[in-house]
Amino acid sequence: MSHYLKKSYLSDTRLFAYIEQYKYVNEGDNVLEVGKGAGVFGDIVKKIANYTCIDIDESTQPDIVANITDWDNIKHLKGKFDVIFCCQVLEHMPLEQSKVAFENLLKLAAKRVVISVPDNRASFRINVRLPKVNYKKVFSLPWSGRDVNLNNNKEHYWEVYSGNYKKIKLIFCNSLQSYKLIEEYRFFERYKQRFYIYEKVQISENKKIN
């Protein structure tokens, strides 16, 4: 827990990422955050929404201690949340477990699911500011980045890089049934963080009848 409370962890770019997540919260939402970390995001969200956090690490003092790879641990939460955040969490488990965890989060049937994972590809950024335009975009360079595993990283089993980008994309898209991926991007201020934004597909009454 102690490393979450150091400035090296709570960097300005990480704080910008919390603000980026915050834009997906509406007033009065029931919000679930997977992986409490330093609790900064929760402190912000609590100002306008109902916030619950879940973590496998008891030392972070989450509202719920549970393993999201085990459906029996979290199935009682189904239908209770408007938006679920799982940011910079999935890379801390083997890729196959990450897939199971992701699928379990979708089963909770929130209106929106926000995922972010590390992307270590080389990149360049463009920021154009005009009176009525503020265009920001991160462009990833092909054939760049490196394979990350526990042999070369103390905490991450994997990260996105050119060699596995398509595989990761399939993992986070092939499981979709009642959801659609509405946005995927590298965050400008913290360009090594890649966001995936999912929204629940609304089934019309006509389709239900048919």
Short mmCIF file of C-alpha atoms in Angstrom, two decimals, residues 56 64 74 79 87 101 105 107 131-132 147 151 153 163 186:
data_model
loop_
_atom_site.label_atom_id
_atom_site.label_comp_id
_atom_site.label_asym_id
_atom_site.label_seq_id
_atom_site.Cartn_x
_atom_site.Cartn_y
_atom_site.Cartn_z
CA ILE A 56 -7.92 -8.41 -4.05
CA ILE A 64 -15.13 -5.37 -1.24
CA ILE A 74 -18.53 -11.01 -7.76
CA GLY A 79 -26.82 -5.13 -12.29
CA CYS A 87 -7.67 0.84 -15.13
CA ALA A 101 -11.53 -11.03 -15.55
CA LEU A 105 -16.75 -7.52 -15.63
CA LYS A 107 -21.26 -10.03 -17.00
CA PRO A 131 -9.98 29.33 -30.74
CA LYS A 132 -12.66 26.66 -31.15
CA ASP A 147 7.50 -7.79 -24.92
CA ASN A 151 11.32 -11.69 -16.26
CA ASN A 153 9.21 -6.31 -15.22
CA GLY A 163 4.03 -7.79 -31.46
CA ARG A 186 -3.85 6.30 -26.14
#
